[in-house]
Short mmCIF file of C-alpha atoms in Angstrom, two decimals:
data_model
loop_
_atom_site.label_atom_id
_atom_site.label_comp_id
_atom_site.label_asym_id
_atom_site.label_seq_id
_atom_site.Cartn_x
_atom_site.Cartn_y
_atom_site.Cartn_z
CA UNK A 16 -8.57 -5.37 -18.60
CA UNK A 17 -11.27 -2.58 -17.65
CA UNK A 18 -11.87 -1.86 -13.80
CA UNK A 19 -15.28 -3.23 -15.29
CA UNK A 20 -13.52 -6.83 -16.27
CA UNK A 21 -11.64 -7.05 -13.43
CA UNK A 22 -14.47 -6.85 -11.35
CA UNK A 23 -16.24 -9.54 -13.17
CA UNK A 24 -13.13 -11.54 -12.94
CA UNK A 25 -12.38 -11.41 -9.21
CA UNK A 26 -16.18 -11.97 -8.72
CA UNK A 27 -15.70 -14.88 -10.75
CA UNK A 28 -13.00 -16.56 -8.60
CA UNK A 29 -14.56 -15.48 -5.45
CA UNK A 30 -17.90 -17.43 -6.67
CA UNK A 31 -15.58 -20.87 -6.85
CA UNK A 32 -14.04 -20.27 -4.05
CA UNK A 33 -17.40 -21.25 -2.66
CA UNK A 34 -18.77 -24.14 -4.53
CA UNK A 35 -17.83 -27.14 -6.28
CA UNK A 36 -14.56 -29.60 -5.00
CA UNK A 37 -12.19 -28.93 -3.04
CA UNK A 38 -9.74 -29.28 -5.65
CA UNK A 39 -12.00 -26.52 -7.68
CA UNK A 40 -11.81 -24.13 -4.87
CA UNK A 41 -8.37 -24.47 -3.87
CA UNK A 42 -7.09 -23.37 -7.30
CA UNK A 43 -9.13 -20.36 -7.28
CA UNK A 44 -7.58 -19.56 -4.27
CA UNK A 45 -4.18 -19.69 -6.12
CA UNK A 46 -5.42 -18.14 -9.04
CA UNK A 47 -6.85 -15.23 -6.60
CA UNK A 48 -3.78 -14.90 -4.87
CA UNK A 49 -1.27 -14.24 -8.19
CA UNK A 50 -4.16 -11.93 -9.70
CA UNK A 51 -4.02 -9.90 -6.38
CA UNK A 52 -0.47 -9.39 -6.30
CA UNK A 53 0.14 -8.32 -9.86
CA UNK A 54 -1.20 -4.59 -8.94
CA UNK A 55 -2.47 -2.48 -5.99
CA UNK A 56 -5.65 -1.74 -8.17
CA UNK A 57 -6.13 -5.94 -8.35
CA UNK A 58 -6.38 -6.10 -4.65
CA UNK A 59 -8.13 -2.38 -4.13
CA UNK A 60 -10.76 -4.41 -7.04
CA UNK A 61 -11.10 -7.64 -5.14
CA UNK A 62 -12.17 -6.11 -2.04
CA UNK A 63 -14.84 -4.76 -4.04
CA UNK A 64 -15.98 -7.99 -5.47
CA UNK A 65 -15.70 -9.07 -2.12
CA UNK A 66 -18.15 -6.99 -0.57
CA UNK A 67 -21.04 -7.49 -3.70
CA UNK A 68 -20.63 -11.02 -2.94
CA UNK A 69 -21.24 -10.87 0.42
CA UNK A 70 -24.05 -7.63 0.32
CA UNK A 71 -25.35 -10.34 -1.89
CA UNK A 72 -26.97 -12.83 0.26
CA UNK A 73 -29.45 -13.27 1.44
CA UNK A 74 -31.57 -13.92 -1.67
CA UNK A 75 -28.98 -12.96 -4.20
CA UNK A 76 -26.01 -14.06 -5.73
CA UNK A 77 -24.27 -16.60 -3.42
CA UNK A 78 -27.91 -18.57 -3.53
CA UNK A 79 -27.82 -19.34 -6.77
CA UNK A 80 -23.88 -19.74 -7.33
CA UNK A 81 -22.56 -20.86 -3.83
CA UNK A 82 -22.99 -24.25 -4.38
CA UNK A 83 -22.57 -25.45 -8.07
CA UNK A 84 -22.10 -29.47 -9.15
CA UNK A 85 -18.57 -30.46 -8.89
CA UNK A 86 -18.41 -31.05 -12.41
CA UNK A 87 -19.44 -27.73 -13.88
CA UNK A 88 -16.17 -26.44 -15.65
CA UNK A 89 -15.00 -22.77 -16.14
CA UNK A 90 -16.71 -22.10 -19.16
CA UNK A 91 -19.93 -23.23 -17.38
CA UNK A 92 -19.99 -21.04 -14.36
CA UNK A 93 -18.89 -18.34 -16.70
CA UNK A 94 -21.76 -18.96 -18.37
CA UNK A 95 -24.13 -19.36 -15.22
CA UNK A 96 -22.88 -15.91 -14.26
CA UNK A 97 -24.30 -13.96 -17.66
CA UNK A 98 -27.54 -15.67 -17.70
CA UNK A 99 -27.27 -14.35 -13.66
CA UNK A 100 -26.81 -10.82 -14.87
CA UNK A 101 -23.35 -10.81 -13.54
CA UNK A 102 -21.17 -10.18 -17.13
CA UNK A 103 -24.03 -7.52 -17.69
CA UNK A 104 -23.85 -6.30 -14.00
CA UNK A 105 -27.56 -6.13 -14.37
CA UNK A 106 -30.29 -7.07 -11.63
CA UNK A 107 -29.79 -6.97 -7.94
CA UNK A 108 -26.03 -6.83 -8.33
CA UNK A 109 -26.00 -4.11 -11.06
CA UNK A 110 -28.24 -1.86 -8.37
CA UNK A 111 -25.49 -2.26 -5.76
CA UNK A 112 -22.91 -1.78 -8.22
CA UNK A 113 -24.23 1.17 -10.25
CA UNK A 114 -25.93 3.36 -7.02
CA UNK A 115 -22.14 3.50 -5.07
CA UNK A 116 -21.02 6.83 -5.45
CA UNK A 117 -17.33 5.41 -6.64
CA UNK A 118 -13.70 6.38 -7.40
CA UNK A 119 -11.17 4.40 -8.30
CA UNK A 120 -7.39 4.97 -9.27
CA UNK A 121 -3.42 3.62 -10.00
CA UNK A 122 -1.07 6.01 -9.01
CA UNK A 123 2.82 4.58 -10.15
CA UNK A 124 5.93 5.83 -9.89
CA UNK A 125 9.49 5.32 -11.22
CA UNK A 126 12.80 6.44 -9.81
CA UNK A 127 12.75 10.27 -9.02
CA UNK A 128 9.29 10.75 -10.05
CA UNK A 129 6.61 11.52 -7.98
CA UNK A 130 2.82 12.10 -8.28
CA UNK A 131 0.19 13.77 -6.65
CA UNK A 132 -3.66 13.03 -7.03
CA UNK A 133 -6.56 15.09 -5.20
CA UNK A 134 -9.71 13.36 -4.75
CA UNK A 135 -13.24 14.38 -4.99
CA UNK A 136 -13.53 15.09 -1.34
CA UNK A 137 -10.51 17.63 -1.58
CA UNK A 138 -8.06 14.92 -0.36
CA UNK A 139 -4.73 14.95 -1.94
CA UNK A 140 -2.42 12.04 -2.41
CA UNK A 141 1.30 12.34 -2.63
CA UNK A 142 3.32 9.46 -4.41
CA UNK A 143 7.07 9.25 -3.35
CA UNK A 144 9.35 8.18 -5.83
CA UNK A 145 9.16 4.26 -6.90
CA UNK A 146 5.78 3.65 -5.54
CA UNK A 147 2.60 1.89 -6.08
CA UNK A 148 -0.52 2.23 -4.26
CA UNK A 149 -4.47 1.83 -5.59
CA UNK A 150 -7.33 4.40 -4.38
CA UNK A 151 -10.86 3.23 -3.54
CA UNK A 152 -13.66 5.60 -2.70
CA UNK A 153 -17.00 3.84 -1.43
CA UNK A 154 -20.43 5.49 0.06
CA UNK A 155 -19.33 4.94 3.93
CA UNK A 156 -15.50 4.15 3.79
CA UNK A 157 -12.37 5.71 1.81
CA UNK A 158 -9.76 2.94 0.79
CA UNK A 159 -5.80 2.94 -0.37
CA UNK A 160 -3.64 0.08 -1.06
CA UNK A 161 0.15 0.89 -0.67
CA UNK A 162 2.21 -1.99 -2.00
CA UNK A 163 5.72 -0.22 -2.80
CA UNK A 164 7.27 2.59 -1.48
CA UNK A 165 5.88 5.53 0.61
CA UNK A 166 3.17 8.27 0.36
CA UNK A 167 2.41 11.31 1.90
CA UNK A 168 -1.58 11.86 2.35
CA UNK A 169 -3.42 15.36 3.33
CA UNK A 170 -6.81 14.06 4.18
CA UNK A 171 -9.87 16.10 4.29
CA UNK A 172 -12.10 15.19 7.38
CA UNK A 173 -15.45 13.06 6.71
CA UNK A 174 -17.02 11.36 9.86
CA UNK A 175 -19.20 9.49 7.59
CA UNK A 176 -16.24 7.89 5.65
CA UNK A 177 -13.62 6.65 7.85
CA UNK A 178 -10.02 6.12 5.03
CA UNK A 179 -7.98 3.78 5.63
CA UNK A 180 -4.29 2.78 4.38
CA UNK A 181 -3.89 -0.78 4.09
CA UNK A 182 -0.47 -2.57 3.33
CA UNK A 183 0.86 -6.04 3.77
CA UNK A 184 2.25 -5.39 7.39
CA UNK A 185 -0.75 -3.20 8.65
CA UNK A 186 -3.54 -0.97 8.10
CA UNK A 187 -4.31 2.40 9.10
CA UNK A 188 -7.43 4.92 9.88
CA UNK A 189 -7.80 7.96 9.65
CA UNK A 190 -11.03 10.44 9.58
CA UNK A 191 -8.88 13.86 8.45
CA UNK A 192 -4.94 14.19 8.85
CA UNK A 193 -1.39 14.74 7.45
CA UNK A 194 0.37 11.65 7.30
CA UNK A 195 2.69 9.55 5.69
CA UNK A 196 3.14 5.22 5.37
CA UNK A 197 6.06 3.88 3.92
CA UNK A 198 6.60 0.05 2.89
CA UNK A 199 10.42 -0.53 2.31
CA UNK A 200 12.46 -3.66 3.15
CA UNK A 201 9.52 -6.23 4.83
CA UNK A 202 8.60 -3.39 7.06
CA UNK A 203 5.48 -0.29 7.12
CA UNK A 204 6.48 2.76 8.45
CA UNK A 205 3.62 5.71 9.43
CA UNK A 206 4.82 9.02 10.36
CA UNK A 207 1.81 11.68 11.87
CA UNK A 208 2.26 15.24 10.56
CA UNK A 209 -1.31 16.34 12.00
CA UNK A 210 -4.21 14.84 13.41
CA UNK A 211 -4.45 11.39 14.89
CA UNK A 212 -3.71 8.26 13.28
CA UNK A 213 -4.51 4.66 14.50
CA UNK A 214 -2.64 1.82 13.48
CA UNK A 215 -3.60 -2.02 13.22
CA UNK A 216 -1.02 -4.80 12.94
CA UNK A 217 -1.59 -7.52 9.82
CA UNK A 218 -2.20 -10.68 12.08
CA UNK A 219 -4.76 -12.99 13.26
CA UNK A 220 -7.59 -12.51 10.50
CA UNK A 221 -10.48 -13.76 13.68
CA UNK A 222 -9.95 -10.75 14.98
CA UNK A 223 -12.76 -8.66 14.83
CA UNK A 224 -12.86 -5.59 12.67
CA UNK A 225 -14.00 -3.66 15.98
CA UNK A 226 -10.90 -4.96 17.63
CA UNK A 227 -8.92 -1.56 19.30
CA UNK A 228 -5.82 -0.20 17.37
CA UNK A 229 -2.19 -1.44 18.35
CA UNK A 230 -1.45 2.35 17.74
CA UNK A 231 -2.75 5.92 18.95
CA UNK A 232 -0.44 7.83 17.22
CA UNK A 233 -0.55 11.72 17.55
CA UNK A 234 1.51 15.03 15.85
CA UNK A 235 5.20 14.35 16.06
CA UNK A 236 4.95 10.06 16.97
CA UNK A 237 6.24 7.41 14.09
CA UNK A 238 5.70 3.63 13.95
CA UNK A 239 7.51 1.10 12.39
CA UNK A 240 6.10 -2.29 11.92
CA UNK A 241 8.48 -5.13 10.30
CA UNK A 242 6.87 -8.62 8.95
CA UNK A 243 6.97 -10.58 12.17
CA UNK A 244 4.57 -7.51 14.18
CA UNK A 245 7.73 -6.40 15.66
CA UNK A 246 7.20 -2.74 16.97
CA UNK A 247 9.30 0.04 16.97
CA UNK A 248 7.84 3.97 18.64
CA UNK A 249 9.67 6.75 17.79
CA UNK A 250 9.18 10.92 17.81
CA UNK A 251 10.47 13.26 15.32
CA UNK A 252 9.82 16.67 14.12
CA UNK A 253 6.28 17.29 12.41
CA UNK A 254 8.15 19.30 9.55
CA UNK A 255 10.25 16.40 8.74
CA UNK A 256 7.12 14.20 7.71
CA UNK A 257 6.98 14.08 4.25
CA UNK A 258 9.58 16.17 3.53
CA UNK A 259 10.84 14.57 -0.12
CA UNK A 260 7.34 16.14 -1.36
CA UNK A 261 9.44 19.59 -1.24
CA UNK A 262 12.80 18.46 -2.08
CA UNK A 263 14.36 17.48 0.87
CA UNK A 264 15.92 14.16 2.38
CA UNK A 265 15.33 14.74 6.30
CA UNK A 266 17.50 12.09 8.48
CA UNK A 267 16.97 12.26 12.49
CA UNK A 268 19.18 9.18 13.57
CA UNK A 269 18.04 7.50 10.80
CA UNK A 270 19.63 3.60 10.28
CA UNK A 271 22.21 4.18 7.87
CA UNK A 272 20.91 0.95 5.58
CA UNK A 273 17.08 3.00 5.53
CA UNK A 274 19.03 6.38 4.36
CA UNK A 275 20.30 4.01 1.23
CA UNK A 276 16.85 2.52 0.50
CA UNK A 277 15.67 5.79 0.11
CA UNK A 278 18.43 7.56 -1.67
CA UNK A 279 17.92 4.67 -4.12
CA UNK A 280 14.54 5.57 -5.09
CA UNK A 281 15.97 8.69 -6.85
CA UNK A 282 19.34 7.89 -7.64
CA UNK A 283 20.84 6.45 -11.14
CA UNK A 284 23.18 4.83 -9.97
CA UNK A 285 22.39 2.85 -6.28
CA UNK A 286 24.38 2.86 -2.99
CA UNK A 287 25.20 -0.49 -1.94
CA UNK A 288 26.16 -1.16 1.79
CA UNK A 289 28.78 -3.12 2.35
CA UNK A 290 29.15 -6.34 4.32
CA UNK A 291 30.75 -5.10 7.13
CA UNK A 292 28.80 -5.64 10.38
CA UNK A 293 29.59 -2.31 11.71
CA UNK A 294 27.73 -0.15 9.35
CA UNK A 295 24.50 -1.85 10.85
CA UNK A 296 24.62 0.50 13.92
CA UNK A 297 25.55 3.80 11.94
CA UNK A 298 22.75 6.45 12.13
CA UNK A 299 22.34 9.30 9.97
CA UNK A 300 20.88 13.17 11.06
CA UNK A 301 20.91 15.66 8.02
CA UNK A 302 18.69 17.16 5.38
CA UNK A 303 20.01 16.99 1.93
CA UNK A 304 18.46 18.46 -1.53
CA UNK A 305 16.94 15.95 -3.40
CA UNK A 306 18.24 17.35 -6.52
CA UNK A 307 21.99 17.92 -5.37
CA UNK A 308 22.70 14.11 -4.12
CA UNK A 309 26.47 14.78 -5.12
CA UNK A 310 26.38 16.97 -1.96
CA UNK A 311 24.87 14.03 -0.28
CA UNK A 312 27.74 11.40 -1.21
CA UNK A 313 30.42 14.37 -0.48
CA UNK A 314 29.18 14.52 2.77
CA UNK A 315 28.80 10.89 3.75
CA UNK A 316 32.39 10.51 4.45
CA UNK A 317 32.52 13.47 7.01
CA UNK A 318 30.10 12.94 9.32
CA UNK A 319 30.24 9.06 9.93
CA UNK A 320 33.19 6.82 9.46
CA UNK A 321 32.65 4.98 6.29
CA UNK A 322 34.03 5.70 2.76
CA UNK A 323 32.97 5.26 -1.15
CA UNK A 324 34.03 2.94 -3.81
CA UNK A 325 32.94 3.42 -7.32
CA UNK A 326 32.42 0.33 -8.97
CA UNK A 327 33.28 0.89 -12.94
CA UNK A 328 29.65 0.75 -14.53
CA UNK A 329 28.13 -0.38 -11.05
CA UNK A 330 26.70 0.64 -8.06
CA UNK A 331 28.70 2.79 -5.67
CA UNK A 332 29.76 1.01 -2.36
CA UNK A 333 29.57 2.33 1.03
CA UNK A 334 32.50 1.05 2.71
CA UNK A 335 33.31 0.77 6.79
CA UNK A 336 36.47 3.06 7.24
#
């Protein structure tokens, strides 16, 4: 499906969302909800359709659509919405379509690859290794959708077009930096490199969009937010941030179950942790050559007290000593 379709498509289930039964509108909520999670560019897309549908009224779309007979089926609104100009993107809704200045892009990953993506404005994007993330650019804002693993972003300043990093834990803003966000195990991570950063929690969605930040990060501060909106401040060394984009694995009393969620995104065979509760409060300081982990697993052993177990055609353990 074209970015072009998809459009049309989330437009479509955004349009019963608000007419016809209950019943009608509560499945295209479902059917919203799975579309939006099958890709980062679904929900980077839907936002769009979001905001023509609502730049739409008054006089425009949702006048004509917001309100259809209970008993008009899919086919039927389908067909409501050509004869509208919608399939065509023709009319009112063509003119705010066509006259955005727009960018749109998927940047994926797989394990130890990476990608990097600079942007009309001379931003560049960074893609860590087993990642996933969609790219918006819009006349007044600059959008990206991280849904899997961590990126590194160099953004060039633009008062006029705040960009913001959105993620299922969080959202953050920016107007020019160096910064990274991370979304591993239920949790976003944001580490500030240069520049300032603020940081919003996911949460109550009354809250105004003017509501302050939760966050003022600065050079050198790091934020990790888990699923529930628990909080956890940290410093660390600007150099560290982002440090896989030159090779390196930077720990600095780093949770040893972290270090093994992101060894794993580069390594054939994974570390498992074991079961024993005692490995939960081992930290990790080091920096280790992404392309050497053998050096890595030699050195586990030495500086904390755990040990490895290879499993014959399976993962290698990590083992309480």
């Amino acid at each position: 499906m074209s970015p072009r379709q998809s459009f049309e498509h989330a437009l479509l289930l955004i349009a019963r969302q608000h007419g016809g039964s209950p019943a009608a509108a509560l499945a295209a909520d479902q059917e919203l909800a799975r579309w939006r999670e099958q890709g980062a560019d679904h929900d980077t897309i839907y936002r769009l359709a979001l905001d023509a549908w609502q730049a739409s009224n008054p006089g425009g779309l949702q006048d004509r659509l917001a309100r259809p007979p209970p008993s008009i089926r899919r086919r039927k609104i389908v067909a409501a919405l050509a004869v509208l100009g919608v399939s065509g993107l023709t009319g009112a809704m063509a003119r705010w379509w066509w006259l955005q200045p727009l960018e749109i892009a998927t940047l994926e990953t797989g394990r130890a690859q990476s990608q990097t993506l600079r942007m009309g404005d001379g931003s560049e994007l960074h893609l860590a290794a087993r990642s996933s993330a969609g790219v918006a650019y819009f006349r007044n804002r600059r959008e990206v959708t991280l849904a899997a693993g961590e990126i590194l972003l160099q953004v060039a300043s633009d008062r006029s077009r705040p960009f913001t990093v959105r993620t299922r834990w969080g959202k953050v803003e920016v107007l020019g930096t160096t910064f990274t966000v991370a979304v591993r195990d239920d949790a976003m991570a944001v580490e500030v490199a240069q520049g300032r950063v603020a940081v919003w929690r996911a949460g109550d969605q009354a809250r105004p969009a003017s509501a302050a930040p939760d966050f003022d990060l600065h050079p050198g501060d790091a934020v990790r937010i888990d699923r529930d909106g628990k909080a956890e401040q940290s410093r660390l060394a600007v150099t560290n941030v982002g440090a896989w984009k030159d090779g390196w694995m930077v720990f600095d009393r780093t949770p040893l179950a972290d270090a093994v969620l992101r060894w794993n995104d580069y390594l054939a065979r994974p570390l498992v942790l074991g079961a024993d509760k005692s490995l939960d409060g081992l930290r990790l300081t080091g920096s280790f050559r992404l392309a050497e982990p053998e050096l890595f697993l030699q050195a586990l052993p030495k500086v904390l007290p755990v040990k490895l177990v290879q499993r014959q055609e399976g993962p290698m353990m990590i083992l309480a000593r």
